[in-house]
Coordinates of C-alpha atoms in Angstrom, one line a residue:
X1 CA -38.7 -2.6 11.6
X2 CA -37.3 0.6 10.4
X3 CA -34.6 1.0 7.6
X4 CA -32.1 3.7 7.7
X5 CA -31.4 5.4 4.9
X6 CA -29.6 8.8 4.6
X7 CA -27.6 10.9 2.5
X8 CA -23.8 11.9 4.1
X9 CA -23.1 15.1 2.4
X10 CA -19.8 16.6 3.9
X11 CA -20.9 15.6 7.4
X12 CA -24.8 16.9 6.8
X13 CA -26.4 14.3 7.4
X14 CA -30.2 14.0 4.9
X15 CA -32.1 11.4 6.3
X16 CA -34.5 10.1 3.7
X17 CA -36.8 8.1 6.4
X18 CA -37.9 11.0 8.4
X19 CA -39.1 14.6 8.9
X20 CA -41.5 14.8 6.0
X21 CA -39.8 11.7 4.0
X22 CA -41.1 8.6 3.9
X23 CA -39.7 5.3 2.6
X24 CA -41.9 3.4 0.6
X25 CA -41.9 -0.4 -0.6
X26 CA -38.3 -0.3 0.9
X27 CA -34.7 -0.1 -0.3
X28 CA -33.2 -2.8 -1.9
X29 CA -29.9 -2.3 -3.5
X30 CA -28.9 -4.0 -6.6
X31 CA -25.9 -6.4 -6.9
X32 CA -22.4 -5.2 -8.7
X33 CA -21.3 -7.6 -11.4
X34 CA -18.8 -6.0 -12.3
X35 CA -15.8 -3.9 -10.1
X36 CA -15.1 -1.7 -12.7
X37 CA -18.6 -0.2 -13.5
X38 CA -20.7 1.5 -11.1
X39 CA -24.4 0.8 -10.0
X40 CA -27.5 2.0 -10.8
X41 CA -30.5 2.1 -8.1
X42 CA -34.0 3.8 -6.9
X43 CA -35.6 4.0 -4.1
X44 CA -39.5 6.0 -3.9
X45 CA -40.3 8.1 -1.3
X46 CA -43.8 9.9 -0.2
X47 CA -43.2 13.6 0.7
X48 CA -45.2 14.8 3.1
X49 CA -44.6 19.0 4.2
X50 CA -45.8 22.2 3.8
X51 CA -42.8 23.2 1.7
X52 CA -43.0 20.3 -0.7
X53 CA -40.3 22.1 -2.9
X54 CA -38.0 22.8 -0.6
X55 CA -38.1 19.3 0.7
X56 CA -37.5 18.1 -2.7
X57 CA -35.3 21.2 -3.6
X58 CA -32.8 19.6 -0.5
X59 CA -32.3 16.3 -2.4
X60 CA -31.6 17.6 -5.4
X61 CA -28.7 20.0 -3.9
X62 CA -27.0 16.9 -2.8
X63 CA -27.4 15.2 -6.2
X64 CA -25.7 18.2 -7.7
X65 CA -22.9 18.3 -5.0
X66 CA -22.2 14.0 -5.6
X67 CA -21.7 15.2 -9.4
X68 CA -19.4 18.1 -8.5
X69 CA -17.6 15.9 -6.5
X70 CA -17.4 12.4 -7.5
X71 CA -14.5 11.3 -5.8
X72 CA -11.8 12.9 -3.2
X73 CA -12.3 14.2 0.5
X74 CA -15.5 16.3 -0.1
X75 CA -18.9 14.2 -2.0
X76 CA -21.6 12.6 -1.2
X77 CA -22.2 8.8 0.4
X78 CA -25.7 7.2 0.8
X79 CA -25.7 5.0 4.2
X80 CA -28.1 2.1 4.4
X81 CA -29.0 -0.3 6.8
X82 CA -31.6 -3.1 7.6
X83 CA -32.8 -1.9 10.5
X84 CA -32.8 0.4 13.6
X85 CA -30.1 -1.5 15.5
X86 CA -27.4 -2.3 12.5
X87 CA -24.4 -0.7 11.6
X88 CA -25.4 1.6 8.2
X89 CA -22.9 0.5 5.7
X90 CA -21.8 3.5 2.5
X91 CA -21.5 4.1 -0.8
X92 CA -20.2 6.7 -2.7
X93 CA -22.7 8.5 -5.1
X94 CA -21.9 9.9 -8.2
X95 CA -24.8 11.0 -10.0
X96 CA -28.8 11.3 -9.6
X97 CA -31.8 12.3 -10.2
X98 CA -35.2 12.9 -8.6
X99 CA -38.4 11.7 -10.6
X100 CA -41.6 13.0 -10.2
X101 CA -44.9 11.0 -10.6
X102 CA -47.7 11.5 -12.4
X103 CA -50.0 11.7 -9.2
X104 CA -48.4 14.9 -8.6
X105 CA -50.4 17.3 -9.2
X106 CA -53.4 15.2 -7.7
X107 CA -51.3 15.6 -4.2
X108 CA -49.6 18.5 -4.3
X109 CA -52.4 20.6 -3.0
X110 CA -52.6 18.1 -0.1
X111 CA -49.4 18.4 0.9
X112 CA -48.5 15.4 -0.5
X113 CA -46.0 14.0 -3.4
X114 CA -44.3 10.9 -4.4
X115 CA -40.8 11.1 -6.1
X116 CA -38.2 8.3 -7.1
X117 CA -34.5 8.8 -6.5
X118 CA -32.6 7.0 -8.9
X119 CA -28.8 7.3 -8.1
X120 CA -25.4 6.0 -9.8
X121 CA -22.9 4.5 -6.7
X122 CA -20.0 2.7 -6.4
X123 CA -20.3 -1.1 -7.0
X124 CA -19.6 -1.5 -3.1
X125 CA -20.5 -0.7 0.0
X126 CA -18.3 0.4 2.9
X127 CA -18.3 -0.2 6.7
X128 CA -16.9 1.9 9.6
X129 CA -13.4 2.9 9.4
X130 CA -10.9 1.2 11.9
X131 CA -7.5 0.4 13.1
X132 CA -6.0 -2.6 11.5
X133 CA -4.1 -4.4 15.0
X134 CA -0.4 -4.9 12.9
X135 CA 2.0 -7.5 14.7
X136 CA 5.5 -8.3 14.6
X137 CA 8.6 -8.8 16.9
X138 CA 7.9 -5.4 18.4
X139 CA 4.1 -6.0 19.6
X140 CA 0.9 -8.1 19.3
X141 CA -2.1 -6.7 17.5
X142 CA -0.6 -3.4 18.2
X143 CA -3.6 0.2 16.4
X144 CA -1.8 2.9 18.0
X145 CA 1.3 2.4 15.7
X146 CA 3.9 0.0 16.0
X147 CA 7.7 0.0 15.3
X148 CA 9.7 -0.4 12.2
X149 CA 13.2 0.1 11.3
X150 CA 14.8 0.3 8.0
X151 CA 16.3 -3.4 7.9
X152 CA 15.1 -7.0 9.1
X153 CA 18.2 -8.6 11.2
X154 CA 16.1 -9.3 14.6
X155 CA 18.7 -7.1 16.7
X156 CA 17.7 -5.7 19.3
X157 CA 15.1 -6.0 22.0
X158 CA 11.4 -5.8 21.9
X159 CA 10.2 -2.7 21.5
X160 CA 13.0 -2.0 19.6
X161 CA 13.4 -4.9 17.9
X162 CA 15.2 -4.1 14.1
X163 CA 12.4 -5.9 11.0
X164 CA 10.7 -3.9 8.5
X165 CA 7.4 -6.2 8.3
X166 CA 4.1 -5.8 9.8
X167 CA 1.7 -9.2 9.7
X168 CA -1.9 -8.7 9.7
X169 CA -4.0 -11.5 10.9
X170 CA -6.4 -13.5 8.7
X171 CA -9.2 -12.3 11.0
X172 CA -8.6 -9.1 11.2
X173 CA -10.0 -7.5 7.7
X174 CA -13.7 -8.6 7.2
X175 CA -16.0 -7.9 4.6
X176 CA -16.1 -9.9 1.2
X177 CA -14.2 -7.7 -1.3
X178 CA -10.3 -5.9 -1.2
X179 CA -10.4 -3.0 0.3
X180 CA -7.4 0.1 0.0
X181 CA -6.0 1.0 3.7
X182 CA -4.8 4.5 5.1
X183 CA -1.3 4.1 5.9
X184 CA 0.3 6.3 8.2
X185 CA 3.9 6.3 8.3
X186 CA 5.9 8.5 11.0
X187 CA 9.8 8.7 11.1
X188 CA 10.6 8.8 14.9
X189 CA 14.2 8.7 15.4
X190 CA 15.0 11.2 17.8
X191 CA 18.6 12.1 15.8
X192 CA 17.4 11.1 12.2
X193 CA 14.1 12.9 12.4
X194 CA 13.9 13.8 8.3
X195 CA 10.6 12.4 6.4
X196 CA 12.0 10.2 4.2
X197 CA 12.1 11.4 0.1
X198 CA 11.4 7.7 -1.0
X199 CA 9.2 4.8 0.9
X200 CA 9.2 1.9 -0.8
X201 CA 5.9 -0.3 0.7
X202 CA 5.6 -4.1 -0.7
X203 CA 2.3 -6.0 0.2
X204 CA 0.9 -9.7 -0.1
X205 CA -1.4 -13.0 0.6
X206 CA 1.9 -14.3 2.6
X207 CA 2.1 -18.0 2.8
X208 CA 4.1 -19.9 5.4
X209 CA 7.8 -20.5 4.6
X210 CA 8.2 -16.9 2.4
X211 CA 11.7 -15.4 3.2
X212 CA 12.5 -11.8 2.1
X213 CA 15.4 -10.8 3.7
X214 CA 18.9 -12.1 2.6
X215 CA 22.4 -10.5 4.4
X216 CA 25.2 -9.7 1.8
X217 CA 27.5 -11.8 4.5
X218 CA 25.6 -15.0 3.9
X219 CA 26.2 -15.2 0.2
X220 CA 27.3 -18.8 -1.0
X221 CA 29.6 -16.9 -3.5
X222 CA 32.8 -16.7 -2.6
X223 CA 33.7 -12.9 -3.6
X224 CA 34.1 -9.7 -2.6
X225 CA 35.3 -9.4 1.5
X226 CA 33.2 -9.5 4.4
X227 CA 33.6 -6.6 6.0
X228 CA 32.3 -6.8 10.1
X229 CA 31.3 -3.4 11.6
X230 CA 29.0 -2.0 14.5
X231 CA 25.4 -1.4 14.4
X232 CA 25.7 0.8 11.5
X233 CA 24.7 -1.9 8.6
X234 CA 22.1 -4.5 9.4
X235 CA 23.6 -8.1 11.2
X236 CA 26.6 -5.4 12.0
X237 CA 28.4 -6.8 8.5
X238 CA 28.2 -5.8 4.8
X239 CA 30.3 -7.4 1.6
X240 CA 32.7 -5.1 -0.3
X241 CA 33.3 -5.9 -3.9
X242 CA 35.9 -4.3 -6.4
X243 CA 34.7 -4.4 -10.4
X244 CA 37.6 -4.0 -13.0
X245 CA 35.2 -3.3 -16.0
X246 CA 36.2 -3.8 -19.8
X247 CA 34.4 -0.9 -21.3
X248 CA 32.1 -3.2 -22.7
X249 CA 28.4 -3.5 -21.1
X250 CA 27.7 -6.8 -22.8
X251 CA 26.0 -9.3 -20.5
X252 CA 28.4 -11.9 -20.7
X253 CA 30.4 -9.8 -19.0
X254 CA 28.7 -9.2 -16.1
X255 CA 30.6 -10.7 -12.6
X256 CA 28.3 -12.9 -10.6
X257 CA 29.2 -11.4 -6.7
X258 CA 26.3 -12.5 -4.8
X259 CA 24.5 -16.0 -4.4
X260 CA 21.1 -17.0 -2.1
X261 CA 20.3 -20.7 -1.9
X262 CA 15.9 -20.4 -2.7
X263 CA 14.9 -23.2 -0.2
X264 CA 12.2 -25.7 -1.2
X265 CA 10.1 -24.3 1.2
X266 CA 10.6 -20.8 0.5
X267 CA 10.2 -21.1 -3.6
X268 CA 6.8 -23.9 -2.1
X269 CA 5.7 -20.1 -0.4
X270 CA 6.7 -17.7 -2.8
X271 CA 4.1 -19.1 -5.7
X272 CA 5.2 -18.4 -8.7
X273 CA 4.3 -14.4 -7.9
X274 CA 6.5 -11.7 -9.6
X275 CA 9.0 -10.1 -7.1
X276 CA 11.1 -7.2 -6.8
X277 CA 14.4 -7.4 -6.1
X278 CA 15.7 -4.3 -3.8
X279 CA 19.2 -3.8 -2.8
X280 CA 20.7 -2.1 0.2
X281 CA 24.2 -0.5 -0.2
X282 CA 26.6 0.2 2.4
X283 CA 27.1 3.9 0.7
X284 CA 25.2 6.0 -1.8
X285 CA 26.6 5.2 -5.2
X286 CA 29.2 7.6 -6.5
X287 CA 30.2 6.1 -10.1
X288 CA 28.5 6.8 -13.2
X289 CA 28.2 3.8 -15.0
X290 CA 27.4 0.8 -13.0
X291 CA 24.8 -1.6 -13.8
X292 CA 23.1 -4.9 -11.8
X293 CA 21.2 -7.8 -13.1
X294 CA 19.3 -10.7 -11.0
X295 CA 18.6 -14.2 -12.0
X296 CA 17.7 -17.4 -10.9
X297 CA 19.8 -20.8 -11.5
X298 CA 19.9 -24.4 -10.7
X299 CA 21.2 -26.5 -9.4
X300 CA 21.6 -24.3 -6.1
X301 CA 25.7 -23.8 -5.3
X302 CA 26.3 -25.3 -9.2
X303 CA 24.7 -22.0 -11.3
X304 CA 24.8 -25.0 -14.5
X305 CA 21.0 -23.6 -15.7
X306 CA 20.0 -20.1 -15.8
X307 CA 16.5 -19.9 -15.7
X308 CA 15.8 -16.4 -15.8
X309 CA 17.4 -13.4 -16.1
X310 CA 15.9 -9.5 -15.9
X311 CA 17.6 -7.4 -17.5
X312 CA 20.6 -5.0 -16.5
X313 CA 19.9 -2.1 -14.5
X314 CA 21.8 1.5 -14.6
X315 CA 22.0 2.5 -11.1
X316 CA 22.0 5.8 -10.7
X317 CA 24.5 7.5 -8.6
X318 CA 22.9 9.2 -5.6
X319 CA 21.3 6.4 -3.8
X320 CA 22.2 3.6 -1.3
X321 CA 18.8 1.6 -2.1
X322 CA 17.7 0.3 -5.8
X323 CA 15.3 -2.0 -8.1
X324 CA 17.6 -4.0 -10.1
X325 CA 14.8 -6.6 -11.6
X326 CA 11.6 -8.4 -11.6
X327 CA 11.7 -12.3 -11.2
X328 CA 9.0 -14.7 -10.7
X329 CA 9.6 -17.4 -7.8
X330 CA 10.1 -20.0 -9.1
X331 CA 10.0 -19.7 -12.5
X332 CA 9.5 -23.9 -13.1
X333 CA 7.2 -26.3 -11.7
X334 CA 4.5 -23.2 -10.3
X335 CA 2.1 -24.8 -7.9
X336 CA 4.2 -28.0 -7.2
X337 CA 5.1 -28.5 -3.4
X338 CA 8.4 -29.3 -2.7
X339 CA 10.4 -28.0 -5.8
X340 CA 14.4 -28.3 -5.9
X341 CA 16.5 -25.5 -4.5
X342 CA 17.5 -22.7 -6.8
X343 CA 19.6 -19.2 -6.6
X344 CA 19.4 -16.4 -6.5
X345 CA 22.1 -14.5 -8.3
X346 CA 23.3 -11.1 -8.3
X347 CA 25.9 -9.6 -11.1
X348 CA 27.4 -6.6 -11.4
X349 CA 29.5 -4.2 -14.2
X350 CA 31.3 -0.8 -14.5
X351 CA 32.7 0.7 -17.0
X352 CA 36.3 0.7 -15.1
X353 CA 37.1 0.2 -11.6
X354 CA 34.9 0.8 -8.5
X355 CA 34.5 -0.3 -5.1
X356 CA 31.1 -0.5 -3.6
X357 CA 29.8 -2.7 -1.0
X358 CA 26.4 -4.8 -0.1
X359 CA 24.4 -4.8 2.9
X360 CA 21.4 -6.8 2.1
X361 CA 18.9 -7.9 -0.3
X362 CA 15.2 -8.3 0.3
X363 CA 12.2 -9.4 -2.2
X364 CA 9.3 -7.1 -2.4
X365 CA 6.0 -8.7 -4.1
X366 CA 5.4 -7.0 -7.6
X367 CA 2.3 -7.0 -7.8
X368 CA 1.8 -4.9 -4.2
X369 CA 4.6 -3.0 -4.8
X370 CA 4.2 0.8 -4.5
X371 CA 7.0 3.8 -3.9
X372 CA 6.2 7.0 -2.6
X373 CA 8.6 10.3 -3.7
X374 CA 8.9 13.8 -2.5
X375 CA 8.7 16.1 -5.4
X376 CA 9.7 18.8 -2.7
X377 CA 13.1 20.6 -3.2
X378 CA 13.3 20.8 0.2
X379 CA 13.7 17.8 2.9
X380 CA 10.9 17.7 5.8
X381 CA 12.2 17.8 9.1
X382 CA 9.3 15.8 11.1
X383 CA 5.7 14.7 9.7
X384 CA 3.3 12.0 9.5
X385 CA 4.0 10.6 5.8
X386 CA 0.1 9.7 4.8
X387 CA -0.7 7.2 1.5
X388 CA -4.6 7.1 1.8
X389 CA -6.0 4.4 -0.3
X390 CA -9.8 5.0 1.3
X391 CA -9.8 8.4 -0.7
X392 CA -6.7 8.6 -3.2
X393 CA -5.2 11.0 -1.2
X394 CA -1.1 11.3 -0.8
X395 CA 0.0 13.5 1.7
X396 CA 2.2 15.1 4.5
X397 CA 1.1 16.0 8.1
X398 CA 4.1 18.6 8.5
X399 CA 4.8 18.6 12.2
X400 CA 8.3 20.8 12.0
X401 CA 10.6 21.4 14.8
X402 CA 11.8 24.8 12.9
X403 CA 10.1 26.9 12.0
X404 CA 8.0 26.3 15.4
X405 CA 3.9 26.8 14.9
X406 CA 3.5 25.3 11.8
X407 CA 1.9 21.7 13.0
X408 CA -0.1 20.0 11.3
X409 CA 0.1 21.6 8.0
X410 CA -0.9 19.1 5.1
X411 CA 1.4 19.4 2.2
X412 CA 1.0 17.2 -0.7
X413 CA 4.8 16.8 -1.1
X414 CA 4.3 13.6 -2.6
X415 CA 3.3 10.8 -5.3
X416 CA 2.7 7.3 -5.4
X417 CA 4.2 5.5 -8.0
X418 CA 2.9 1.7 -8.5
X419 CA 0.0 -0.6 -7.7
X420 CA -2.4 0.8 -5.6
X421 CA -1.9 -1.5 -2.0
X422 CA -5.6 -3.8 -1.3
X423 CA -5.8 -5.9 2.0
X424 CA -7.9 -8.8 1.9
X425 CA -10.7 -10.3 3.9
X426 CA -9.7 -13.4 5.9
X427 CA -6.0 -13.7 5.0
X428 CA -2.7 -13.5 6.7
X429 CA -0.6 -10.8 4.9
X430 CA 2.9 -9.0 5.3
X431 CA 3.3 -5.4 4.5
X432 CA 7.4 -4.4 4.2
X433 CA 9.1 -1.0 4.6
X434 CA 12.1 1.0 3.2
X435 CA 13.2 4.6 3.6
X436 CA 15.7 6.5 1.8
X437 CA 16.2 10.3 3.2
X438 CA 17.4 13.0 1.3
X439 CA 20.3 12.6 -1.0
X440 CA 19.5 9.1 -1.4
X441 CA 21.0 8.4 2.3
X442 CA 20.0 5.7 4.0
X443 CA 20.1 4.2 7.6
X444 CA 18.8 0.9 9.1
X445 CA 18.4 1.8 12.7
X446 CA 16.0 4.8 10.9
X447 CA 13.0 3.9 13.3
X448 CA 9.3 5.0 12.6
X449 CA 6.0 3.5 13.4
X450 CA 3.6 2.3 11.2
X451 CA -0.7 2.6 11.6
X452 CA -3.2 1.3 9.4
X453 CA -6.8 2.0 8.6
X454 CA -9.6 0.1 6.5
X455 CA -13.1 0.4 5.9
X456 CA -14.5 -3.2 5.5
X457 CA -16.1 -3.2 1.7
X458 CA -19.2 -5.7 0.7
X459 CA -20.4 -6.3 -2.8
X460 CA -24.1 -5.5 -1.1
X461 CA -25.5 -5.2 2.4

């Protein structure tokens, strides 16, 4: 039984069991205790050449190039596996050192030396990368990208179904620890072909029963006027409001204009985790001084108990999509199956008079939540829109119409604001997308595809 062990070095490949190198006593990796500190480990090898020095001289270059590069696309990995026949699993090397032994000069006129490698790694190891199969209504376990759309009201016909999720199963991630994905995200509308300047991405754990999506039509409140449309605003609807403001941006004076019964079943799913609450607008805001708050109430339909509140938000004019607050869900009686219904409330305030209207409002987990922004002054025509969690790299894959011959140009456009996004070994989760284009315009039949990629991470081999 022969171990593999080698050294990855920009796609050289230093194998460390062979052509003068010798493994002895084996390799036998230590344990991380601890994510956030990195591992120490040695290994002894017998040398056996003609050109001793230039046989140690090669593992020292690579040493010197992991330090030079301890993290990004270029660096060093160390691949190890048990035998011939396994898959070598990686890790990342940042640091090293070959030690000599005192035997040396005994051997060197033989040919012959014996050296210890002692390295500094990651605290994990890493298997091939892979397509993670995505589901949802528009295909089953779907790696060459599947389709999204920018809203989640089921019209539409599979492949072209309108949701904004993708579910990966509980078998599909293996491994034993989280492990950051490569998501690649592709706007392929044929007539609204512009990379989007915001993607907002919410991930989690998703239990049965969890309901994001809640249509501005379906409010128990009865305000504002429901106004029916086409296809142009999700469930071909949307709720107009008219604020008379007092001047005054007190919160007691704040109108309640929205209202979403939290089912037992949906507060049993939700956990007690923090969420984000996003809301779609019909149109891009246009006032100056407008401000939204969430909360939660009980009973459901009575609002006699507020139970939490975040606080107001300033929306900005410019955009059709914003954050207006952090709640957790529930907020009472975490862990307890079967808790009584609650609300979920939306208020609203300007300064003086404004009409604005509502198209939906979906819950984003806080705690996976992460936005990505073009810093670019100009808007991208086509691209492949790439947050790569595997090596902390945010970037676009320009693919322009105009100018032609520029494909396939990375630009990194971008930024990633929030939590970096983990998917985890042997659990169903939900992913959730949505787009704003330049000048904060948005559209829900804005249709892209969404791929994902993982490498499998163990705590040892």
């Amino acid at each position: 039984m022969t171990m593999q062990l080698y050294f990855m070095d920009d796609g050289v490949k230093l194998d460390l069991n062979a052509d003068g190198l010798i493994l002895l006593d084996g390799f036998y990796p230590e344990t991380a205790t601890d994510q956030s500190k990195n591992v120490t480990d040695q290994f002894s090898l017998a040398v056996r050449s003609s050109n001793l020095s230039g046989k140690i001289e090669a593992i020292n270059r690579v040493l010197a190039h992991a330090r030079l590069y301890p993290s990004g696309d270029h660096g060093v990995y160390l691949f190890f596996g048990m035998t011939e026949a396994d898959i070598a699993w990686r890790t990342r090397v940042v640091d090293g050192a070959v030690l000599l032994e005192k035997s040396l000069g005994k051997l060197w006129g033989q040919n012959k030396a014996n050296i210890t490698v002692a390295l500094e790694h990651l605290p994990y190891w890493e298997g091939e990368e892979t397509a993670v199969p995505l589901t949802n209504l528009n295909g089953t376990n779907v790696t060459t990208g599947i389709t999204v759309y920018n809203c989640n009201d089921y019209v539409g016909t599979s492949p072209n179904r309108r949701c904004n999720y993708v579910m990966v199963n509980s078998t599909y991630i293996t491994g034993d620890l989280p492990t950051p994905p490569r998501i690649e995200f592709t706007n392929t509308d044929g007539t609204k072909i512009e990379v989007p300047t915001t993607l907002r991405i919410g991930w989690h754990v998703r239990n049965s029963g969890f309901t994001w999506n809640y249509e501005a039509e379906n409010s128990t409140y009865n305000k504002g006027t429901v106004v029916s449309t086409d296809d142009t605003y999700s469930n071909s609807a949307y709720r107009e409001f008219t604020l008379n403001g007092d001047g005054h941006p007190r919160l007691t004076n704040l109108t309640k204009i929205l209202a979403f019964p939290l089912s037992s079943s949906v507060l049993t799913a939700a956990a007690g985790q923090w969420y984000k609450v996003l809301i779609y607008l019909n149109d891009p805001v246009t006032y100056s001084d407008m401000r939204m708050q969430v909360s939660l109430y009980w009973p459901s339909g009575g609002d006699t108990m507020m139970l939490q509140e975040s606080q107001a938000v300033i929306l900005e004019p410019g955009h059709q999509i914003y954050e207006i607050g952090v709640l957790q869900i529930p907020p009472w009686m975490i862990g307890v199956v079967d808790p009584v219904n609650i609300d979920l409330v939306i208020s609203g305030w300007v300064a003086d008079t404004y009409t604005f209207g509502v198209d939906f409002v979906q819950l984003f987990p806080a705690a996976g939540y992460r936005t990505l922004i073009s810093i670019a002054d100009i808007a991208f025509d086509r691209g492949l829109l790439i947050d790569n969690g595997i090596t902390d790299d945010i970037y676009l894959v320009h693919m322009p119409i105009n100018p032609p011959g520029q494909d396939d140009q990375k630009i990194g456009a971008y930024v990633g604001l929030g939590n970096k996004i983990y998917l985890y070994p042997g659990k169903l989760q939900y992913l959730y997308f949505l787009q704003e284009m330049a000048l904060g315009v948005s559209y829900i039949d804005m249709v892209s595809t969404v791929s994902i990629y993982y490498r499998p991470r163990r705590l040892t081999i």
